[in-house]
Amino acid sequence: MTTRAYGRTSWPWAAAAVLLFWQTWYLFHVYATENSGVRWDCDSEGCGTNDLAGPAIPFAVVSAVLATVFAAPRLGVGGAGVAALLAAFGLLVRREDDHALLAAYGLAALGVALVLTGAVRAVVRGPAEDRDEDRDGEREESPHPRGRPALPALLRLLVAPATLLAAVPGTLAATGFVLGALDGPRWIMMLGLNGTVALLVALGLARLGHRPGVAGGPVPAGRAAHAPALLNGLRTRGTAFVFDLTVRPERGAPYRIEVEHPLDLQDVRGHRAALVRHDPRRPWLVDLPQDPPAAALARARAAAGDPASAPRLRAPAPGTPALLVTGVFTTVLVTLLAVA
C-alpha cells in the first residue's frame, strides 16, 4: 500500500488499528490478572478452556500484528484522538480506582480535542485528492474553488435503502462492543470489536480508489439527463483519459468535475466540448455516452468556448453515508438499552 493510497483511507484504517491496539492491551491485561485461575479440561485430543485468559496470548499477538499493519504509515491527528478516546475507554472498563478514573477523563478530553482538531483541519484544507495530479504524480493546487453537493442530494443518500441496510451490521457490531465492554459478557465485546474492525477494513478498501474530484458512474438509465460540458483540460491516468469538464446542467449552477473513460468517444479533445449524462439528483454521477443525441451534441459543440470559473464538485466517499447513519443508530440503540 502506498502512502498516497493510505491517505485516502486514513480514517477507517487508523480506527481499525486503534481498536486492535486496545484489544491487544486488554488481552494482556486479562492474561496477567486471570491466568492463574484458568481451569483446563483435557482429554486424549488435547486441552481446552472456556476462559478468555487461556488463549489470550496468541490472540493478543495476532491482534498486535494486525494493528501494526493497519497503523502504518501514520495515524494522523484524528487517529491519535481516537486512540486517546479508546485508551480512556479501556481505563473505564471495570475500573473503580480514582486515579484511573482521573486519567481516563483526562485522556478522553485530549482525545476529543484531537478529533475536533483533525475534523477542522479536514474541512479547512480539504482532502489531498481535491488537487490536480499529473502523470508523474505531482500535485498542484487547482485555481477553481471547491464545491459540495447540495444538501438535498446528501440527505437522499442518508435515507437511501442501501445506506440503511449497510448501516445494520455496523450498528450491531458497534453496539455489541460498547455494551459488552461496559456491562456485558466479554465474548459479546470481543465479537463486536472484531466485527467493527472488519467493517472498518472493508470501508478502507472501498475508499482505496476513490478520488473526490472524479465522477462516479455509471448513471442509472431511469434518472439520466443530458447536459453540455466544456473541456478544461485532458490528461491520462494509466490507460484511461481524464477529461476535466465544466458541466452545465439544465437546472442548477455549472460545476467542474473529472470524468475518466478509456476512449475519447465524442472526440472531446478536438471539439473542446462534450455531451455528458448526469444524474440531477446525484450530480457527481457523470459519464460520457457512446451514442449521444446528435442534435444536442451539435449544440454543445457550437456553444464551446472558454469555460467560466466553476466550483469543483466533490463526490462523496464510498461508505460515508452508511458510517454516519451507523453512528446515529448506535448512539440511539446504546442509549435505549442502557436505560431499559
Coordinates of C-alpha atoms in Angstrom, one line a residue, residues 29-287:
H29 CA -4.4 -7.5 31.0
V30 CA -6.8 -10.4 31.1
Y31 CA -3.9 -12.9 30.9
A32 CA -1.9 -11.1 33.7
T33 CA -4.8 -11.0 36.1
E34 CA -6.7 -14.2 35.4
N35 CA -4.3 -16.8 34.0
S36 CA -3.6 -18.3 37.4
G37 CA -7.2 -19.2 37.9
V38 CA -7.9 -20.8 34.4
R39 CA -9.4 -24.3 34.5
W40 CA -8.3 -26.6 31.7
D41 CA -10.3 -29.6 30.5
C42 CA -8.0 -32.3 29.0
D43 CA -8.7 -35.4 27.1
S44 CA -6.9 -37.7 24.6
E45 CA -7.1 -35.0 21.9
G46 CA -5.6 -32.2 24.0
C47 CA -6.7 -29.5 26.5
G48 CA -9.1 -26.6 26.2
T49 CA -10.8 -24.0 28.3
N50 CA -13.7 -21.5 28.0
D51 CA -11.8 -18.9 30.0
L52 CA -10.5 -16.0 27.9
A53 CA -7.2 -15.9 29.7
G54 CA -6.3 -19.3 28.4
P55 CA -5.8 -18.3 24.7
A56 CA -5.3 -14.6 25.5
I57 CA -1.6 -14.5 24.5
P58 CA -2.0 -16.0 20.9
F59 CA -5.0 -13.8 20.3
A60 CA -3.0 -10.7 21.6
V61 CA -0.1 -11.5 19.2
V62 CA -2.4 -11.7 16.2
S63 CA -4.2 -8.5 17.3
A64 CA -0.9 -6.7 17.7
V65 CA 0.4 -7.8 14.3
L66 CA -2.8 -6.7 12.5
A67 CA -2.8 -3.4 14.4
T68 CA 0.7 -2.6 13.3
V69 CA -0.1 -3.3 9.7
F70 CA -3.2 -1.1 9.7
A71 CA -1.4 1.7 11.6
A72 CA 1.3 2.1 9.1
P73 CA 2.5 4.5 8.0
R74 CA 0.6 7.1 10.1
L75 CA -2.5 7.7 12.2
G76 CA -2.8 11.4 11.8
V77 CA -4.3 13.9 14.2
G78 CA -7.8 12.4 14.1
G79 CA -6.5 8.9 14.5
A80 CA -4.4 10.0 17.5
G81 CA -7.6 11.4 19.0
V82 CA -9.5 8.2 18.5
A83 CA -6.5 6.3 20.2
A84 CA -6.7 8.6 23.2
L85 CA -10.5 8.1 23.5
L86 CA -10.2 4.3 23.3
A87 CA -7.4 4.4 25.8
A88 CA -9.7 6.3 28.2
F89 CA -12.4 3.8 27.5
G90 CA -10.1 1.0 28.4
L91 CA -9.3 2.6 31.7
L92 CA -13.0 2.9 32.5
V93 CA -13.8 -0.8 31.8
R94 CA -14.3 -2.4 35.2
R95 CA -12.1 0.1 36.9
E96 CA -13.0 1.8 40.2
D97 CA -9.7 3.3 41.1
D98 CA -9.9 7.1 41.5
H99 CA -6.5 7.7 39.8
A100 CA -7.6 5.5 36.8
L101 CA -10.8 7.4 36.5
L102 CA -9.0 10.8 36.6
A103 CA -6.5 9.6 33.9
A104 CA -9.4 8.2 31.8
Y105 CA -11.3 11.5 31.9
G106 CA -8.1 13.4 31.0
L107 CA -7.4 11.1 28.1
A108 CA -11.0 11.5 26.9
A109 CA -10.7 15.3 27.0
L110 CA -7.4 15.1 25.0
G111 CA -9.0 12.7 22.5
V112 CA -12.0 14.9 21.9
A113 CA -9.7 17.9 21.3
L114 CA -7.6 16.0 18.8
V115 CA -10.6 14.6 17.0
L116 CA -12.1 18.1 16.7
T117 CA -8.7 19.5 15.5
G118 CA -8.5 16.8 12.8
A119 CA -12.1 17.5 11.7
V120 CA -11.5 21.2 11.5
R121 CA -8.3 20.7 9.5
A122 CA -10.1 18.3 7.1
V123 CA -12.8 20.9 6.5
V124 CA -10.5 23.9 6.1
R125 CA -7.8 22.3 4.0
G126 CA -10.0 19.8 2.1
P127 CA -8.7 16.3 1.2
A128 CA -5.5 15.9 -0.7
E129 CA -7.4 14.3 -3.6
D130 CA -9.1 17.6 -4.4
R131 CA -5.8 18.6 -6.0
D132 CA -4.8 18.0 -9.6
E133 CA -2.4 15.1 -10.2
D134 CA -0.3 15.0 -13.3
R135 CA 1.2 11.9 -14.9
D136 CA 4.3 11.9 -12.7
G137 CA 2.3 12.0 -9.5
E138 CA 3.0 15.7 -8.8
R139 CA 0.1 17.6 -7.2
E140 CA -0.7 21.2 -7.8
E141 CA -3.5 23.3 -6.4
S142 CA -6.5 24.0 -8.6
P143 CA -7.3 27.7 -9.1
H144 CA -11.0 26.8 -9.0
P145 CA -12.9 26.8 -5.7
R146 CA -14.2 23.6 -4.3
G147 CA -17.9 22.8 -4.3
R148 CA -20.0 20.3 -2.4
P149 CA -23.2 18.6 -3.4
A150 CA -26.4 20.3 -2.5
L151 CA -27.9 19.3 0.9
P152 CA -31.0 17.6 -0.5
A153 CA -28.7 15.2 -2.5
L154 CA -26.7 14.3 0.6
L155 CA -29.9 13.8 2.7
R156 CA -31.3 11.4 0.0
L157 CA -28.1 9.4 0.3
L158 CA -28.5 9.1 4.1
V159 CA -32.1 7.8 3.9
A160 CA -31.5 5.6 0.8
P161 CA -32.4 1.9 1.4
A162 CA -28.9 0.7 0.5
T163 CA -27.4 3.1 3.1
L164 CA -29.8 2.0 5.8
L165 CA -29.2 -1.7 5.0
A166 CA -25.4 -1.2 5.1
A167 CA -25.7 0.5 8.5
V168 CA -27.3 -2.5 10.1
P169 CA -24.2 -4.7 10.6
G170 CA -22.1 -1.8 11.7
T171 CA -24.8 -0.8 14.3
L172 CA -24.9 -4.4 15.7
A173 CA -21.2 -4.7 15.9
A174 CA -20.5 -1.3 17.5
T175 CA -23.4 -1.7 19.9
G176 CA -22.2 -5.2 20.9
F177 CA -18.7 -3.8 21.5
V178 CA -19.8 -0.9 23.7
L179 CA -22.4 -2.8 25.8
G180 CA -20.2 -5.8 26.2
A181 CA -17.3 -3.7 27.4
L182 CA -19.3 -1.6 29.8
D183 CA -21.7 -4.2 31.3
G184 CA -22.0 -7.5 29.5
P185 CA -20.3 -10.8 28.6
R186 CA -16.8 -10.5 27.3
W187 CA -17.5 -12.7 24.3
I188 CA -20.0 -10.1 23.1
M189 CA -17.4 -7.4 23.5
M190 CA -14.8 -9.4 21.5
L191 CA -17.2 -10.2 18.7
G192 CA -18.4 -6.6 18.5
L193 CA -14.9 -5.2 18.5
N194 CA -13.6 -7.6 15.8
G195 CA -16.8 -7.2 13.7
T196 CA -16.3 -3.4 13.9
V197 CA -12.7 -3.8 12.8
A198 CA -13.7 -6.0 9.8
L199 CA -16.2 -3.4 8.7
L200 CA -13.7 -0.6 9.0
V201 CA -11.2 -2.5 6.9
A202 CA -13.9 -3.1 4.3
L203 CA -14.6 0.6 4.3
G204 CA -11.0 1.4 3.8
L205 CA -10.7 -1.0 0.9
A206 CA -13.8 0.6 -0.7
R207 CA -12.1 4.0 -0.5
L208 CA -8.8 3.0 -1.9
G209 CA -9.6 4.0 -5.5
H210 CA -11.8 6.9 -4.6
R211 CA -11.0 10.4 -5.8
P212 CA -13.4 13.1 -4.7
G213 CA -12.9 15.2 -7.8
V214 CA -13.6 12.3 -10.3
A215 CA -17.1 11.5 -11.3
G216 CA -18.7 8.2 -10.3
G217 CA -20.7 6.1 -12.7
P218 CA -22.5 4.6 -14.5
V219 CA -25.5 6.9 -14.5
P220 CA -28.8 5.0 -13.8
A221 CA -30.8 4.9 -17.0
G222 CA -34.0 5.9 -15.3
R223 CA -32.5 9.1 -13.9
A224 CA -30.1 10.1 -16.7
A225 CA -30.3 13.6 -18.2
H226 CA -28.0 15.1 -20.9
A227 CA -26.1 18.3 -20.4
P228 CA -23.4 20.2 -22.4
A229 CA -19.9 20.2 -21.0
L230 CA -16.8 22.3 -21.8
L231 CA -13.3 20.8 -21.7
N232 CA -10.9 22.5 -19.3
G233 CA -8.1 20.0 -19.8
L234 CA -7.1 16.5 -20.7
R235 CA -4.5 14.1 -19.4
T236 CA -4.1 10.3 -18.9
R237 CA -4.2 8.2 -15.8
G238 CA -2.9 4.7 -16.5
T239 CA -4.8 3.6 -19.6
A240 CA -7.7 6.0 -19.2
F241 CA -8.3 9.5 -20.4
V242 CA -9.2 12.0 -17.7
F243 CA -11.5 14.7 -19.1
D244 CA -11.6 17.8 -16.9
L245 CA -15.1 19.1 -17.7
T246 CA -17.4 22.0 -16.7
V247 CA -20.9 20.6 -16.7
R248 CA -23.8 23.0 -17.5
P249 CA -26.9 21.2 -16.3
E250 CA -30.4 22.4 -17.4
R251 CA -31.2 23.1 -13.7
G252 CA -28.7 24.3 -11.2
A253 CA -25.3 26.0 -11.4
P254 CA -22.4 24.8 -13.5
Y255 CA -19.8 22.7 -11.8
R256 CA -16.4 21.2 -12.6
I257 CA -15.7 17.5 -12.4
E258 CA -13.3 15.0 -13.9
V259 CA -14.6 12.1 -16.0
E260 CA -12.5 9.0 -16.7
H261 CA -13.0 6.9 -19.8
P262 CA -10.7 4.6 -21.8
L263 CA -11.8 6.1 -25.1
D264 CA -12.3 9.6 -26.5
L265 CA -15.8 8.7 -27.6
Q266 CA -17.0 12.1 -28.8
D267 CA -13.7 13.5 -29.9
V268 CA -13.8 15.8 -26.9
R269 CA -10.2 16.7 -27.3
G270 CA -10.8 18.0 -30.9
H271 CA -14.1 19.9 -30.3
R272 CA -13.3 21.1 -26.7
A273 CA -16.9 20.2 -25.8
A274 CA -19.0 17.1 -25.0
L275 CA -22.5 16.0 -24.2
V276 CA -22.5 14.1 -20.9
R277 CA -25.1 12.1 -19.0
H278 CA -25.6 13.0 -15.4
D279 CA -28.0 12.3 -12.5
P280 CA -29.7 15.6 -11.5
R281 CA -30.4 14.1 -8.0
R282 CA -26.8 13.0 -7.6
P283 CA -24.7 15.4 -9.7
W284 CA -21.4 13.6 -9.0
L285 CA -22.6 10.7 -11.3
V286 CA -21.4 11.8 -14.7
D287 CA -20.3 9.8 -17.8

